[in-house]
XYZ file of C-alpha atoms in Angstrom:
609
model
C -5.334 34.996 -17.436
C -3.542 38.428 -18.116
C -3.491 40.674 -15.402
C -5.161 38.356 -13.254
C -2.255 36.729 -11.451
C -0.610 40.573 -9.962
C -2.303 40.184 -6.374
C -0.272 36.748 -6.348
C 2.387 37.815 -4.956
C 1.619 40.485 -3.148
C -0.357 38.639 -1.367
C 2.524 36.764 -0.346
C 4.603 40.186 0.642
C 1.583 42.412 2.354
C 1.670 40.240 5.665
C 6.347 39.924 5.541
C 5.881 43.492 4.952
C 3.492 44.478 7.965
C 5.062 41.882 10.366
C 8.318 44.245 9.160
C 6.287 47.269 9.776
C 5.448 46.132 13.747
C 8.859 44.340 14.826
C 10.200 48.336 14.074
C 8.003 50.671 15.087
C 5.890 48.461 17.242
C 6.735 49.068 20.334
C 7.107 53.421 19.346
C 2.671 52.406 19.652
C -0.110 51.872 21.406
C -1.381 48.220 21.620
C -4.118 49.246 19.783
C -2.223 50.149 16.757
C -0.554 47.716 17.046
C -3.832 45.368 16.735
C -5.151 47.524 14.269
C -2.185 47.749 11.678
C -1.988 43.636 12.114
C -5.434 43.239 11.592
C -5.682 46.036 8.272
C -2.727 44.327 6.788
C -4.675 40.542 7.330
C -7.868 41.608 5.774
C -6.112 43.100 3.057
C -4.325 39.751 2.138
C -7.673 37.972 2.480
C -9.376 40.670 -0.067
C -6.594 40.247 -2.338
C -6.986 36.511 -2.206
C -10.602 36.953 -2.491
C -10.792 38.695 -5.708
C -7.888 36.088 -6.308
C -9.867 33.080 -5.679
C -12.993 34.274 -8.118
C -10.728 35.497 -11.114
C -9.853 31.622 -10.925
C -13.051 30.253 -11.488
C -12.213 26.774 -12.350
C -8.947 27.098 -14.005
C -5.937 28.391 -12.181
C -3.646 31.697 -12.260
C -0.448 32.043 -12.588
C 3.035 34.412 -11.267
C 6.114 34.812 -12.010
C 7.600 36.948 -9.482
C 10.208 39.619 -11.582
C 9.063 38.454 -15.147
C 10.842 35.206 -15.256
C 9.763 33.408 -16.796
C 10.121 29.655 -19.439
C 12.506 29.898 -22.037
C 12.502 26.606 -23.625
C 11.378 24.797 -21.309
C 13.908 25.896 -17.936
C 13.727 28.870 -15.908
C 15.363 30.321 -12.306
C 11.937 32.320 -12.057
C 10.116 31.503 -8.620
C 6.065 31.186 -10.059
C 2.726 31.107 -7.881
C 0.421 28.281 -9.395
C -3.252 29.425 -7.574
C -6.031 27.018 -7.774
C -9.098 28.014 -6.117
C -8.115 25.141 -3.731
C -4.346 26.932 -3.197
C -5.702 29.844 -3.417
C -8.529 28.336 -0.873
C -6.476 27.546 1.641
C -4.882 31.186 0.872
C -7.102 32.735 1.940
C -9.041 29.331 4.988
C -5.458 31.132 6.500
C -6.418 34.516 5.740
C -9.904 34.166 7.207
C -8.778 32.275 10.286
C -6.080 35.216 10.703
C -7.983 38.101 11.364
C -10.906 36.466 13.274
C -7.168 35.100 15.539
C -6.673 38.419 15.935
C -9.481 40.216 16.278
C -10.089 37.211 19.014
C -6.754 38.508 20.583
C -7.621 42.106 20.882
C -7.835 42.033 24.695
C -6.996 38.360 25.514
C -3.764 38.621 26.278
C -2.353 41.360 28.904
C -0.943 44.582 27.875
C 2.865 43.504 27.113
C 6.694 44.896 28.623
C 7.444 47.781 25.758
C 9.830 45.191 24.180
C 7.628 42.784 23.602
C 4.896 45.190 21.680
C 3.612 44.649 18.409
C 4.999 41.098 18.781
C 2.607 38.350 19.174
C 0.429 39.937 16.186
C 3.864 40.587 14.374
C 4.676 36.528 14.445
C 1.382 36.142 13.378
C 1.401 37.445 9.839
C 4.459 36.561 9.559
C 2.821 33.008 9.764
C -0.242 33.511 7.722
C 3.044 34.554 4.634
C 4.827 31.320 5.337
C 1.284 29.686 5.212
C -0.280 31.569 2.419
C 3.142 31.250 0.239
C 3.406 26.913 0.792
C -0.126 27.512 -0.785
C 0.769 29.085 -3.843
C 4.521 28.674 -4.186
C 5.128 26.201 -7.795
C 8.579 24.934 -6.997
C 9.729 22.420 -4.569
C 12.368 24.803 -3.114
C 10.450 27.561 -2.189
C 7.367 25.027 -0.754
C 10.281 24.184 1.702
C 10.921 28.006 2.331
C 7.918 28.902 3.411
C 7.102 25.820 4.993
C 9.669 26.337 7.500
C 8.910 29.960 7.961
C 5.138 29.087 8.692
C 7.073 25.630 11.402
C 10.287 28.199 12.985
C 7.318 30.949 13.376
C 4.715 28.089 15.076
C 7.708 26.486 17.461
C 8.423 30.386 19.096
C 4.001 31.094 18.910
C 3.894 28.085 21.297
C 7.069 29.025 23.611
C 5.079 32.471 23.393
C 5.413 32.516 27.213
C 9.147 32.435 27.396
C 8.644 32.306 32.165
C 6.367 29.185 31.860
C 8.972 25.881 30.907
C 5.922 24.476 29.976
C 5.561 26.436 26.763
C 9.461 25.870 26.414
C 9.497 22.408 26.474
C 7.123 21.856 24.137
C 8.280 23.659 21.295
C 11.296 22.174 21.883
C 9.488 18.796 20.892
C 7.839 20.390 17.578
C 10.682 22.410 16.735
C 13.086 19.053 16.878
C 10.214 16.610 15.418
C 9.291 19.072 12.681
C 12.975 19.943 12.458
C 14.225 16.928 11.309
C 12.068 16.174 9.206
C 12.119 18.812 7.592
C 16.342 18.293 6.917
C 14.794 15.039 5.342
C 12.322 16.940 2.230
C 15.939 19.223 1.603
C 17.306 16.188 1.420
C 14.980 14.679 -0.695
C 14.860 17.361 -3.404
C 18.192 17.583 -3.333
C 18.654 14.169 -4.801
C 15.361 15.286 -7.189
C 17.748 18.622 -7.898
C 20.704 16.368 -9.110
C 17.974 14.052 -11.336
C 17.044 16.424 -13.563
C 18.492 19.969 -12.409
C 14.573 21.511 -11.601
C 13.468 23.179 -8.892
C 10.132 24.028 -9.754
C 7.013 21.467 -9.911
C 6.971 21.401 -12.565
C 10.145 21.207 -14.646
C 11.301 18.366 -12.403
C 7.497 16.328 -13.542
C 8.240 17.326 -17.605
C 12.408 15.657 -16.940
C 10.687 12.867 -14.599
C 9.003 11.518 -17.434
C 11.047 9.992 -19.344
C 12.824 8.517 -15.558
C 11.396 5.396 -14.102
C 10.295 4.930 -10.696
C 13.235 3.585 -9.784
C 14.964 3.435 -6.342
C 16.408 7.305 -6.010
C 13.073 8.658 -6.829
C 11.262 6.140 -5.220
C 13.609 6.945 -2.268
C 13.129 11.214 -2.572
C 9.515 11.297 -2.487
C 9.604 9.515 0.791
C 12.067 11.944 2.002
C 9.995 14.448 0.917
C 6.192 13.610 2.381
C 7.550 12.467 5.924
C 8.415 16.431 5.811
C 4.137 16.603 4.904
C 3.399 13.842 6.311
C 5.260 14.964 9.823
C 3.042 18.976 9.252
C -0.074 16.393 9.630
C 0.411 15.022 12.773
C -0.102 11.787 10.269
C -0.022 8.429 12.812
C 2.683 7.654 13.415
C 4.632 11.057 13.106
C 1.119 12.719 15.500
C 3.076 12.583 18.559
C 4.390 15.795 18.427
C 1.036 17.357 17.903
C -1.574 17.611 21.458
C 2.409 17.744 23.705
C 1.807 21.557 21.850
C -1.516 22.687 21.848
C -1.251 21.791 25.411
C 0.658 24.769 26.088
C 0.482 26.944 22.993
C -1.997 30.135 23.443
C -5.017 29.310 22.618
C -5.308 32.302 19.647
C -2.465 30.166 18.388
C -3.960 26.990 18.525
C -6.594 27.989 16.841
C -4.619 28.389 13.677
C -2.257 25.626 14.088
C -5.999 23.517 14.393
C -8.027 24.967 12.142
C -5.705 25.026 8.830
C -1.813 24.848 9.803
C -1.979 21.057 9.695
C -4.356 20.296 6.973
C -1.696 22.143 5.039
C 0.649 19.144 5.078
C -1.666 16.974 4.159
C -2.717 19.339 1.175
C 1.053 18.827 0.405
C 1.704 15.991 -0.124
C -1.243 15.738 -2.112
C -0.015 18.461 -4.027
C 4.030 17.352 -4.576
C 2.900 14.339 -6.079
C 0.104 15.126 -8.149
C 2.532 17.949 -9.542
C 5.511 16.713 -9.307
C 5.402 12.370 -9.534
C 2.182 11.527 -10.544
C 4.126 11.685 -14.726
C 3.601 8.482 -17.144
C 6.344 6.400 -14.756
C 6.555 8.317 -11.532
C 4.944 6.887 -8.585
C 2.231 4.720 -9.970
C -1.548 5.525 -7.896
C -2.171 2.684 -6.406
C 1.072 2.581 -4.302
C 0.263 5.602 -3.753
C -3.399 5.315 -3.464
C -3.146 2.471 -0.746
C -0.335 3.630 1.445
C -2.511 7.081 1.986
C -5.743 5.631 2.377
C -3.598 3.011 5.020
C -2.358 6.103 6.552
C -5.169 8.669 7.198
C -7.488 5.404 8.471
C -5.513 4.795 11.397
C -4.239 8.195 12.089
C -8.572 8.553 12.140
C -9.582 5.693 14.792
C -6.242 6.567 17.178
C -6.884 10.437 16.796
C -10.500 9.445 18.239
C -9.239 6.420 21.161
C -7.370 9.068 22.047
C -9.601 12.034 21.597
C -12.608 10.100 23.915
C -9.660 9.076 26.502
C -9.100 13.482 27.401
C -9.820 15.548 29.416
C -7.262 18.512 29.373
C -9.684 20.463 27.126
C -6.882 21.161 24.568
C -5.623 18.291 24.012
C -8.662 16.951 23.787
C -8.927 18.652 20.718
C -6.195 18.467 19.742
C -6.961 14.673 19.110
C -9.827 15.103 17.245
C -7.383 17.819 14.674
C -5.260 14.734 14.026
C -8.515 12.052 13.828
C -10.899 14.705 11.433
C -6.774 15.179 9.811
C -6.706 11.416 9.377
C -9.572 11.236 6.890
C -9.513 14.273 4.782
C -5.854 12.915 4.008
C -8.275 9.804 2.863
C -10.391 11.640 1.045
C -6.924 13.737 -0.440
C -5.783 10.077 -1.190
C -7.822 8.450 -3.670
C -6.529 11.032 -6.133
C -10.520 12.197 -7.228
C -11.421 15.296 -8.198
C -15.116 14.574 -6.294
C -12.837 13.023 -3.399
C -10.742 15.996 -3.484
C -14.127 17.981 -3.731
C -15.274 16.809 -0.552
C -12.213 17.200 1.904
C -11.973 21.125 0.946
C -15.195 21.449 1.884
C -14.712 19.162 5.442
C -11.442 21.624 5.315
C -13.404 24.608 5.076
C -16.297 23.155 7.522
C -13.559 22.300 10.248
C -11.739 25.246 10.191
C -14.440 27.288 11.616
C -15.992 24.621 14.382
C -12.712 23.739 15.655
C -10.871 27.045 16.246
C -13.945 28.517 16.994
C -14.220 25.244 19.965
C -10.489 26.719 20.976
C -11.660 30.287 21.258
C -14.394 28.478 23.183
C -12.033 26.667 25.574
C -9.911 29.650 25.596
C -12.651 31.802 27.766
C -12.811 28.878 30.536
C -8.741 29.167 30.018
C -9.733 33.014 30.406
C -12.207 32.764 33.251
C -11.382 30.001 35.746
C -7.686 28.843 34.991
C -8.220 25.697 34.262
C -9.495 23.254 31.059
C -10.153 20.118 33.467
C -13.451 18.740 32.300
C -13.861 17.097 35.111
C -12.562 19.993 37.424
C -14.820 22.365 35.758
C -17.587 20.115 36.195
C -20.885 22.443 36.997
C -18.809 25.325 36.780
C -19.845 26.677 33.459
C -23.912 27.487 33.899
C -22.790 31.056 33.742
C -21.422 31.011 29.868
C -25.000 29.291 28.902
C -24.812 31.240 25.784
C -20.354 30.238 25.682
C -22.403 26.615 26.346
C -25.078 26.481 23.562
C -21.768 27.755 20.929
C -19.182 24.829 22.043
C -22.404 21.946 21.834
C -22.717 23.562 18.551
C -18.929 22.962 17.178
C -19.354 19.669 19.093
C -22.292 18.660 17.080
C -20.625 20.360 13.494
C -17.824 18.376 14.528
C -19.836 15.475 14.748
C -21.226 15.830 10.952
C -24.834 17.324 11.451
C -26.016 18.720 8.757
C -26.130 22.010 7.215
C -22.881 22.494 9.090
C -20.832 22.716 5.992
C -18.097 19.388 8.084
C -22.114 17.863 7.188
C -21.604 18.547 3.341
C -17.682 17.525 3.126
C -18.001 14.531 5.479
C -21.263 13.803 2.598
C -18.744 14.190 -0.409
C -16.121 12.836 0.973
C -18.192 8.788 2.340
C -19.750 9.298 -1.188
C -16.159 9.628 -3.222
C -14.137 7.119 -0.661
C -17.440 5.051 -0.868
C -16.553 3.251 -3.690
C -13.487 1.968 -2.275
C -15.160 -0.262 -0.139
C -18.569 0.663 2.628
C -15.363 0.594 4.642
C -14.214 3.863 4.040
C -17.162 5.370 5.514
C -18.518 3.354 8.540
C -14.256 5.311 8.592
C -15.671 8.718 8.179
C -19.388 8.297 10.896
C -16.916 6.268 13.479
C -14.037 8.710 13.625
C -17.310 12.342 13.375
C -18.610 10.363 16.160
C -16.146 10.030 18.292
C -14.778 13.151 18.062
C -18.000 15.060 19.023
C -18.906 13.674 21.770
C -16.086 13.642 23.462
C -16.979 17.399 22.766
C -20.519 17.503 23.573
C -19.540 15.304 26.503
C -16.879 17.483 27.854
C -20.010 20.826 26.985
C -22.428 18.847 28.870
C -20.483 18.154 32.328
C -18.851 21.279 32.124
C -21.334 23.722 30.393
C -24.683 22.333 32.250
C -23.719 20.259 35.075
C -25.035 17.077 33.569
C -24.362 14.388 35.426
C -22.784 13.340 38.913
C -19.211 15.038 38.945
C -16.503 12.628 37.280
C -14.742 11.184 40.548
C -11.069 10.762 39.747
C -8.408 7.577 40.960
C -5.023 7.108 39.687
C -6.015 4.466 36.782
C -7.421 7.667 34.075
C -5.557 7.692 31.341
C -6.155 11.882 30.747
C -3.754 14.454 31.500
C -5.191 16.602 33.946
C -6.032 20.298 32.819
C -5.536 20.712 36.044
C -3.329 23.875 37.581
C -2.765 25.903 34.236
C -2.018 29.834 34.380
C -4.178 31.803 32.971
C -3.207 33.805 29.955
C -4.686 36.887 31.945
C -3.381 38.495 34.962
C -6.964 39.314 36.420
C -9.435 36.435 35.588
C -11.809 39.060 37.674
C -12.781 41.199 34.374
C -15.296 40.642 32.329
C -15.148 37.921 29.328
C -13.774 40.428 26.407
C -16.876 40.515 23.534
C -14.729 39.435 20.922
C -13.016 36.278 22.665
C -17.441 34.277 22.092
C -18.429 36.965 18.570
C -15.650 35.642 16.730
C -16.446 32.076 17.601
C -19.590 32.985 17.441
C -19.272 34.344 13.947
C -17.062 31.015 12.759
C -19.873 28.883 13.519
C -21.865 30.679 11.217
C -18.922 29.774 8.760
C -19.175 26.837 8.944
C -22.846 26.402 8.802
C -22.813 28.553 5.898
C -20.149 26.398 4.335
C -22.887 23.981 4.727
C -26.480 25.659 4.016
C -24.651 28.413 0.730
C -24.659 26.424 -2.087
C -22.830 28.821 -4.416
C -19.837 28.106 -1.608
C -19.656 24.421 -1.932
C -19.737 24.657 -5.929
C -17.002 26.871 -5.961
C -15.600 24.931 -4.277
C -15.928 21.248 -6.881
C -15.317 23.194 -9.587
C -11.767 24.079 -7.912
C -11.184 20.300 -7.583
C -10.712 19.298 -11.360
C -7.851 21.982 -11.569
C -6.120 20.342 -8.597
C -6.444 17.078 -10.250
C -5.322 17.890 -13.378
C -1.832 17.301 -13.660
C -1.644 17.631 -17.344
C -3.165 21.328 -16.937
C -0.841 22.070 -14.241
C 2.336 21.548 -16.983
C 0.836 23.550 -19.337
C -0.584 26.437 -17.656
C 3.182 27.147 -16.011
C 4.458 26.453 -19.210
C 2.550 28.206 -21.220
C -0.002 30.725 -18.739
C -2.912 30.332 -19.401
C -5.336 28.832 -17.184
C -5.747 24.832 -18.451
C -9.901 24.755 -17.853
C -9.767 20.843 -17.832
C -12.789 19.999 -19.931
C -14.274 17.376 -16.964
C -17.196 18.166 -15.490
C -16.979 19.585 -11.832
C -18.556 17.198 -8.625
C -21.627 17.625 -8.051
C -20.813 19.411 -3.595
C -24.867 19.257 -2.698
C -27.109 17.420 -0.647
C -27.882 13.390 -0.504
C -30.358 11.647 0.510
C -27.681 9.479 1.778
C -25.424 11.568 3.376
C -27.812 13.017 5.145
C -29.115 10.017 7.011
C -24.576 9.318 7.552
C -24.409 12.247 8.767
C -27.154 12.408 11.214
C -25.629 8.316 12.313
C -22.357 10.271 13.028
C -24.464 13.386 15.189
C -27.280 10.437 16.856
C -24.367 8.623 17.514
C -22.191 11.476 19.464
C -25.558 12.315 21.102
C -25.928 8.857 22.803
C -21.732 8.242 23.902
C -22.302 11.432 24.403
C -24.879 10.736 26.880
C -24.171 7.587 28.119
C -20.828 9.309 29.733
C -22.044 11.240 31.530
C -25.373 9.771 33.692
C -24.736 6.145 32.667
C -21.037 5.664 33.095
C -20.484 1.775 31.891
C -17.396 0.020 34.424
C -17.883 -2.942 31.965
C -16.689 -0.732 29.451
C -14.555 1.592 32.068
C -12.384 -2.004 32.233
C -12.155 -2.420 28.466
C -11.404 0.527 26.786
C -8.497 0.206 30.372
C -6.990 -2.419 28.420
C -7.853 -1.273 25.201
C -6.089 1.706 25.066
C -3.343 2.108 27.806
C -1.139 0.330 25.942
C -1.282 3.301 23.175
C -1.538 5.995 26.096
C 2.129 4.577 27.056
C 3.278 5.468 23.144
C 2.476 8.969 24.414
C 4.811 9.122 26.582
C 6.383 13.157 26.361
C 9.924 12.213 25.701
C 11.786 13.097 22.712
C 14.248 10.224 22.061
C 11.089 7.552 21.596
C 8.873 11.008 19.338
C 12.652 10.505 16.969
C 12.122 7.314 17.361
C 8.405 7.216 15.782
C 10.110 9.105 13.443
C 12.443 6.351 12.655
C 9.888 3.756 11.844
C 7.092 6.274 10.079
C 9.995 6.441 7.220
C 10.620 2.983 7.023
C 7.778 1.970 7.259
C 6.822 4.367 4.474
C 9.789 3.777 2.220
C 8.686 -0.555 2.444
C 4.566 0.659 1.382
C 4.982 2.532 -1.673
C 8.786 0.473 -2.890
C 6.962 -2.827 -2.406
C 3.840 -1.342 -5.340
C 6.938 0.477 -7.508
């Protein structure tokens, strides 16, 4: 596709240049100018990615930086490869970055002159790292972009350096993810030693002449571990709720909305391109391992989500539960599962970012994110409450939200592996949606009796939080409610505008086409797969399952608010206490689970090769 890939490098370079500009001159400019400049850079990046997404069609666009193309099957150049799923994920990153910059317009106090422009600059660096990771075709550069994303995320998590809690959360986040990154780098080194290549397509070509031996299995596990840690897959997930509980609300919108999903995307993308050849890791080994890990993650995330009263931790565990479902859908390795998961991710990003934004309104207004302490205090924010309930219904998979359509398509794809997988989708969606609805009914509508607080509570309290503004008496900035409303509307549009879901489904063919990816990188063609694109439409079973999960969510939320069952609470106490104690907040425990997870992954994959 001559001339169509020229914008790909620019979509990565532009936010990098914008961040550099803000760092150099930001302290000399008024805050409004900094915000406008950052917003303009993010919007321009978004426009470039949208153009490339439209041009990609059902194939790919390939861009070799500096014209260093392949010669005789070899190259030292840096290549960016974009299909509609990869470019679409980068586009989602840019859309959420625009939303977060708009949301933050008057969210923070006027920073000191020496820090002016720092926050938007970090957001642009975050965007550049995520976009670069979604588009790169080079394994080492994937590591570089992934680490750029991670380092900026650590800095954003601990942005309020005067408070020890964000620093502790950022330290836990940074140490766990950095150790996983070193494992990934070691795996890349093993692949380089075996093949002498760093490009994903070139590595795959060289591996085609080797059988899946212990070195290849070890490299796969090491590289995959870093992705699964960033995706917060059990047992690599412990850092995420601790980080979300203390990170600034706009940062949570990006981390839960798209950063975690990039870990799932990277896991499956690298497998499809690098390890899925004739002599690579067997598809059954990958599918069984990832589907099992996704199922466990979904259940653990849903159970822990239900037990929270700290609203940011509640939403963080909800993200873990849904990320497990995303791994199940992509782990099935078919275009149907990829199409459904892609639609699901797009809808979930809008709903989850909106919910975090609305929690930010509570923190701005009341200096608390505790569901019990806020009981009835949000009655004056009925519009915010209505949006919060809409977000809860979207998480539950209610048609016609985009989350409901994606869940429907993924359930259909998973049904071929047995009825238990669609049941898992219904269960996780219902429980996480119910937790959000329960909190919304209590906080914004004062429903039910005031919850009694006892020493036996399993939840982490959300009281004593510091407002992220110094004058909570000011009116809530309009952008803090307008942006979540737009994000909820976008989630609805994903499920109601047929052309959007159809275009995403068309890109799923290219995402799962191993031979086509290699051909595109070698010869520069689009490599449009011959297979028909999966259908991305509402079906009667999908609508019924969506109504079932939403109905269960409403019933559970109402029961928890108006008719709490002491018997069920006691049973739940005995079942959940051991799980709750595993989330100790101790860095040493988390590192131990990182080691256990790597060993389990090695055994699971190695035993099936």
